[in-house]
Coordinates of C-alpha atoms and ligand atoms in Angstrom, one line a residue:
X1 CA 21.6 14.2 18.1
X2 CA 21.8 10.9 20.0
X3 CA 21.8 7.9 17.7
X4 CA 21.0 4.7 19.4
X5 CA 21.2 2.4 16.4
X6 CA 23.7 1.9 13.6
X7 CA 24.8 4.9 11.5
X8 CA 22.7 5.1 8.4
X9 CA 23.8 6.5 5.1
X10 CA 21.6 9.0 3.3
X11 CA 21.4 9.2 -0.5
X12 CA 20.9 12.5 -2.3
X13 CA 17.5 12.9 -3.8
X14 CA 15.9 15.1 -6.4
X15 CA 12.5 16.5 -5.5
X16 CA 9.8 18.4 -7.4
X17 CA 7.8 20.8 -5.3
X18 CA 5.1 23.5 -5.9
X19 CA 5.1 26.7 -3.9
X20 CA 1.6 27.1 -2.3
X21 CA 1.0 30.7 -3.4
X22 CA -2.6 29.8 -4.3
X23 CA -3.2 27.5 -1.3
X24 CA -6.7 27.5 0.0
X25 CA -9.4 25.1 1.1
X26 CA -12.3 25.9 -1.2
X27 CA -13.8 22.4 -1.6
X28 CA -13.8 19.2 0.5
X29 CA -12.6 15.9 -0.9
X30 CA -11.2 14.4 2.3
X31 CA -12.4 14.6 6.0
X32 CA -9.7 17.1 6.9
X33 CA -10.8 19.8 4.5
X34 CA -13.3 22.3 5.9
X35 CA -13.8 25.2 3.6
X36 CA -15.4 27.2 6.4
X37 CA -12.1 27.4 8.2
X38 CA -9.9 30.3 7.2
X39 CA -6.5 29.6 5.5
X40 CA -3.4 31.7 5.2
X41 CA -1.5 31.2 2.0
X42 CA 1.3 33.4 3.3
X43 CA 1.8 31.1 6.2
X44 CA 1.5 28.1 4.0
X45 CA 4.3 29.5 1.8
X46 CA 6.5 30.2 4.9
X47 CA 6.1 26.7 6.2
X48 CA 6.6 25.2 2.8
X49 CA 9.8 27.3 2.3
X50 CA 11.2 25.9 5.5
X51 CA 10.6 22.4 4.2
X52 CA 12.2 23.2 0.9
X53 CA 15.2 24.8 2.6
X54 CA 15.6 21.8 4.9
X55 CA 15.9 19.5 1.9
X56 CA 18.5 21.7 0.4
X57 CA 20.5 21.8 3.7
X58 CA 20.3 18.0 3.8
X59 CA 22.0 17.9 0.4
X60 CA 19.0 17.2 -1.8
X61 CA 18.1 19.1 -5.0
X62 CA 14.7 20.8 -5.2
X63 CA 13.2 21.9 -8.5
X64 CA 9.9 23.7 -8.7
X65 CA 6.8 23.6 -10.9
X66 CA 4.9 26.9 -11.4
X67 CA 1.7 27.0 -9.2
X68 CA -1.5 27.6 -11.2
X69 CA -4.3 29.8 -10.0
X70 CA -7.5 27.9 -9.3
X71 CA -5.7 24.8 -8.2
X72 CA -5.3 25.2 -4.5
X73 CA -4.1 21.6 -3.9
X74 CA -1.3 21.8 -6.5
X75 CA 1.1 22.2 -3.6
X76 CA 0.7 18.5 -3.1
X77 CA 3.3 17.6 -5.7
X78 CA 3.5 14.0 -4.6
X79 CA 0.1 13.5 -6.4
X80 CA 1.4 14.9 -9.7
X81 CA 3.1 11.7 -11.1
X82 CA 5.3 8.7 -10.2
X83 CA 8.8 8.7 -11.5
X84 CA 11.0 5.6 -11.5
X85 CA 14.2 5.1 -13.5
X86 CA 13.5 8.4 -15.3
X87 CA 10.2 7.1 -16.6
X88 CA 7.1 9.2 -15.8
X89 CA 3.6 7.8 -15.1
X90 CA 1.3 10.8 -15.1
X91 CA -1.5 11.2 -12.6
X92 CA -5.2 11.1 -13.3
X93 CA -7.2 12.5 -10.4
X94 CA -10.4 11.1 -8.9
X95 CA -12.2 14.4 -8.3
X96 CA -12.7 17.1 -11.0
X97 CA -11.5 19.8 -8.6
X98 CA -8.0 18.5 -9.1
X99 CA -8.4 17.2 -12.6
X100 CA -6.3 19.9 -14.4
X101 CA -3.3 19.1 -12.2
X102 CA -2.7 15.9 -14.2
X103 CA -2.0 17.6 -17.5
X104 CA -0.1 20.5 -15.7
X105 CA 2.4 18.1 -14.2
X106 CA 2.6 16.1 -17.5
X107 CA 3.5 19.3 -19.3
X108 CA 6.2 20.1 -16.7
X109 CA 7.9 16.7 -17.4
X110 CA 7.7 17.1 -21.1
X111 CA 9.2 20.6 -20.9
X112 CA 12.0 19.4 -18.6
X113 CA 13.6 16.8 -20.8
X114 CA 11.6 13.7 -19.8
X115 CA 10.8 11.6 -22.9
X116 CA 9.3 8.5 -21.5
X117 CA 6.1 10.0 -20.2
X118 CA 2.8 8.0 -20.0
X119 CA -0.6 9.5 -19.9
X120 CA -2.4 7.2 -17.5
X121 CA -5.4 5.1 -18.5
X122 CA -6.8 4.7 -15.0
X123 CA -7.2 7.0 -12.0
X124 CA -3.9 7.2 -10.0
X125 CA -2.9 10.0 -7.7
X126 CA 0.8 9.7 -8.1
X127 CA 3.0 9.0 -5.2
X128 CA 0.1 9.7 -2.9
X129 CA -0.8 6.0 -3.6
X130 CA 2.3 4.6 -5.4
X131 CA 5.2 4.4 -3.0
X132 CA 8.5 3.0 -4.3
X133 CA 10.0 0.7 -1.7
X134 CA 13.3 -0.8 -3.0
X135 CA 12.5 -3.2 -5.7
X136 CA 8.8 -3.0 -5.4
X137 CA 6.0 -0.5 -5.4
X138 CA 3.5 -0.4 -2.6
X139 CA 0.2 0.8 -4.1
X140 CA -2.9 2.0 -2.3
X141 CA -6.5 1.8 -3.4
X142 CA -9.8 2.3 -1.7
X143 CA -10.4 6.0 -1.9
X144 CA -8.6 7.6 -4.8
X145 CA -6.3 5.4 -6.9
X146 CA -8.1 2.8 -9.1
X147 CA -6.7 -0.7 -8.4
X148 CA -6.5 -1.2 -12.2
X149 CA -3.8 1.4 -12.3
X150 CA -1.6 -0.9 -10.1
X151 CA -1.2 -3.3 -13.1
X152 CA -0.7 -0.3 -15.4
X153 CA 2.2 0.9 -13.1
X154 CA 3.6 -2.7 -12.9
X155 CA 3.6 -3.0 -16.7
X156 CA 5.0 0.5 -17.3
X157 CA 7.8 0.4 -14.8
X158 CA 8.5 -3.3 -14.9
X159 CA 8.6 -3.5 -11.1
X160 CA 6.3 -5.7 -8.9
X161 CA 3.4 -3.8 -7.5
X162 CA 1.8 -4.8 -4.2
X163 CA -1.8 -3.6 -3.8
X164 CA -3.0 -2.4 -0.4
X165 CA -6.5 -1.5 0.5
X166 CA -7.2 1.6 2.6
X167 CA -10.4 1.5 4.8
X168 CA -10.4 4.7 6.8
X169 CA -11.4 7.9 5.0
X170 CA -9.1 10.0 7.1
X171 CA -6.2 8.1 5.5
X172 CA -7.3 8.3 2.0
X173 CA -3.9 8.2 0.3
X174 CA -1.3 5.5 1.0
X175 CA 1.2 8.1 2.0
X176 CA -1.0 9.3 4.9
X177 CA -0.9 5.7 6.4
X178 CA 2.5 4.4 5.4
X179 CA 6.0 5.7 4.9
X180 CA 9.0 4.1 3.2
X181 CA 12.1 4.5 5.4
X182 CA 14.7 2.5 3.4
X183 CA 14.7 -0.1 0.7
X184 CA 13.2 -2.7 3.0
X185 CA 11.9 -0.8 6.0
X186 CA 8.5 1.0 6.4
X187 CA 6.4 2.5 9.2
X188 CA 2.6 2.3 9.0
X189 CA -0.7 2.6 10.8
X190 CA -2.3 -0.8 10.7
X191 CA -5.9 0.4 11.4
X192 CA -5.9 2.3 8.1
X193 CA -5.8 -1.0 6.1
X194 CA -8.1 -3.9 5.4
X195 CA -7.5 -7.1 7.4
X196 CA -6.0 -8.7 4.2
X197 CA -3.6 -5.8 3.6
X198 CA -2.6 -5.8 7.3
X199 CA -1.7 -9.5 7.1
X200 CA 0.2 -8.8 3.9
X201 CA 2.2 -6.0 5.5
X202 CA 3.0 -8.1 8.6
X203 CA 4.3 -10.8 6.3
X204 CA 6.4 -8.5 4.1
X205 CA 7.6 -6.2 6.9
X206 CA 7.6 -8.1 10.2
X207 CA 9.9 -5.6 11.8
X208 CA 8.1 -2.4 10.7
X209 CA 7.4 0.5 13.0
X210 CA 3.7 0.7 13.7
X211 CA 2.2 4.1 14.4
X212 CA -0.3 4.9 17.1
X213 CA -3.7 6.6 16.3
X214 CA -2.1 9.9 17.5
X215 CA 0.9 9.6 15.2
X216 CA -1.4 8.9 12.3
X217 CA -3.7 11.9 13.1
X218 CA -0.6 14.2 13.3
X219 CA 0.2 13.0 9.8
X220 CA 3.4 11.4 11.2
X221 CA 3.3 8.9 8.4
X222 CA 3.4 11.6 5.8
X223 CA 7.2 11.5 6.1
X224 CA 10.1 11.7 3.7
X225 CA 13.2 9.6 4.3
X226 CA 16.5 9.8 2.5
X227 CA 17.7 6.6 4.2
X228 CA 18.9 8.4 7.3
X229 CA 17.0 11.7 7.9
X230 CA 13.3 11.3 8.2
X231 CA 11.4 14.5 7.8
X232 CA 8.0 14.4 9.4
X233 CA 5.5 16.7 11.0
X234 CA 6.1 17.5 14.7
X235 CA 3.5 16.0 17.2
X236 CA 4.2 12.5 16.0
X237 CA 6.1 12.0 19.3
X238 CA 6.0 8.2 19.5
X239 CA 7.3 7.8 15.9
X240 CA 10.2 10.1 16.6
X241 CA 11.3 7.8 19.5
X242 CA 10.8 4.7 17.4
X243 CA 12.9 6.2 14.5
X244 CA 15.7 7.2 16.9
X245 CA 15.7 3.6 18.2
X246 CA 16.3 2.3 14.7
X247 CA 19.2 4.7 14.1
X248 CA 17.3 7.2 11.9
X249 CA 17.6 11.0 12.4
X250 CA 14.0 12.3 12.6
X251 CA 13.6 16.0 11.8
X252 CA 10.3 17.7 12.6
X253 CA 8.7 20.3 10.5
X254 CA 5.6 22.4 11.2
X255 CA 3.2 22.3 8.2
X256 CA 0.0 23.1 10.2
X257 CA -1.4 25.3 7.4
X258 CA -1.2 22.5 4.8
X259 CA -2.8 20.0 7.3
X260 CA -6.0 22.0 6.8
X261 CA -6.1 20.4 3.4
X262 CA -5.2 16.9 4.6
X263 CA -1.5 17.0 3.6
X264 CA 2.0 17.4 5.1
X265 CA 5.6 16.9 4.2
X266 CA 5.5 13.9 1.9
X267 CA 2.4 15.2 0.1
X268 CA 4.5 18.3 -0.9
X269 CA 7.4 16.2 -2.2
X270 CA 7.6 14.3 -5.5
X271 CA 10.8 12.2 -5.9
X272 CA 12.4 12.3 -9.3
X273 CA 14.2 9.0 -9.5
X274 CA 16.8 9.1 -12.3
X275 CA 17.2 6.6 -15.1
Ligands
LIG301 N1 -6.5 18.1 -0.4 C1 -5.7 17.2 -1.1 C2 -6.6 16.0 -1.5 O1 -7.4 15.6 -0.8 C3 -4.6 16.7 -0.2 C4 -3.6 15.7 -0.9 C5 -2.5 15.2 -0.1 N2 -1.6 14.6 -0.8 C6 -1.0 13.4 -0.5 N3 0.0 12.9 -1.2 N4 -1.5 12.6 0.4 O2 -6.4 15.5 -2.6

C-alpha cells in the first residue's frame, strides 16, 4: 500500500469481543435502529468474524465473552466497560433494554483475573463514550453517558477527563463521532458536537482530521487504530485518503449488518489496557 507520510509503528493490543449469535434489532434506542427491517444474525457473525480475524492477522490478541440470549446489542463490547492500566470501570446503561449487559461484562472481568473492578455509580456506556487518548480520556455526554461519570472516571483512573457534548442523535456515542488515531491525534465530525466542545477540540487538536457528513454517516469514525493500521468501515472514502496522507494504513471492513443497530468496528471492540 502507498504510504505518503512517515512510517508509523503499531502497538499490539488486547481486545475483548462478543460474537453476535443473538444479533437482532428488536427495539430502537438510536435513530439507526428500525425493528421492522429484517436482520440476519448469520451474516452478522460472518462480518464480525472477518473483523476478529483481521485483528489477529495484525498481531493483536482477541478474547471473547459469551453472548447471552435476549441481549441483541451485546456484540457492542466497547460499551461493556472501560479498562485503563488493568483497572476496570464497569458500564451502567441508559436504557433498560441493555441494562443486564453491565453486570454480564463485570462478571467476565471478575472471572478473568481482574481484581480492580468498579461498579459504576453513574450511567456510562463504556468506551462508547470514554475514549482513551494518550494521557487523557475524552468523554462524551448528551445522549447516553451521564456527565457525572466523567468525574467518576477521572477519580478512578487518575487520568484527566475532558468532557465533550454530543448534539446530534445520530451520533449518540462519542465513538460514532470521534476516533483516537494515536496518543495525540484524532479524527472527528465537528457537527456532532456543541459549539463549546467544537472549540475545545480545535484547541486541543488543531491538526485533527475532520470528517465529512458522508464519512460520519458511513460510521467512518467508528474506527480502531493501533497507531498504524486504522480499521474502519468501507464507504468512508474521504477519511481513507486523509489517513493515507498522514501515513496511516487504513483497512476497510464491511459490517453492514451491525450498522442496522447503529454500530460498526469500534463498537465491537473493547480494548483491554494492561496494568
Ligand atoms: N444499538 C446499540 C445502542 O444503541 C449500538 C451501540 C453501538 N456502540 C457503540 N460503541 N457506539 O446502544
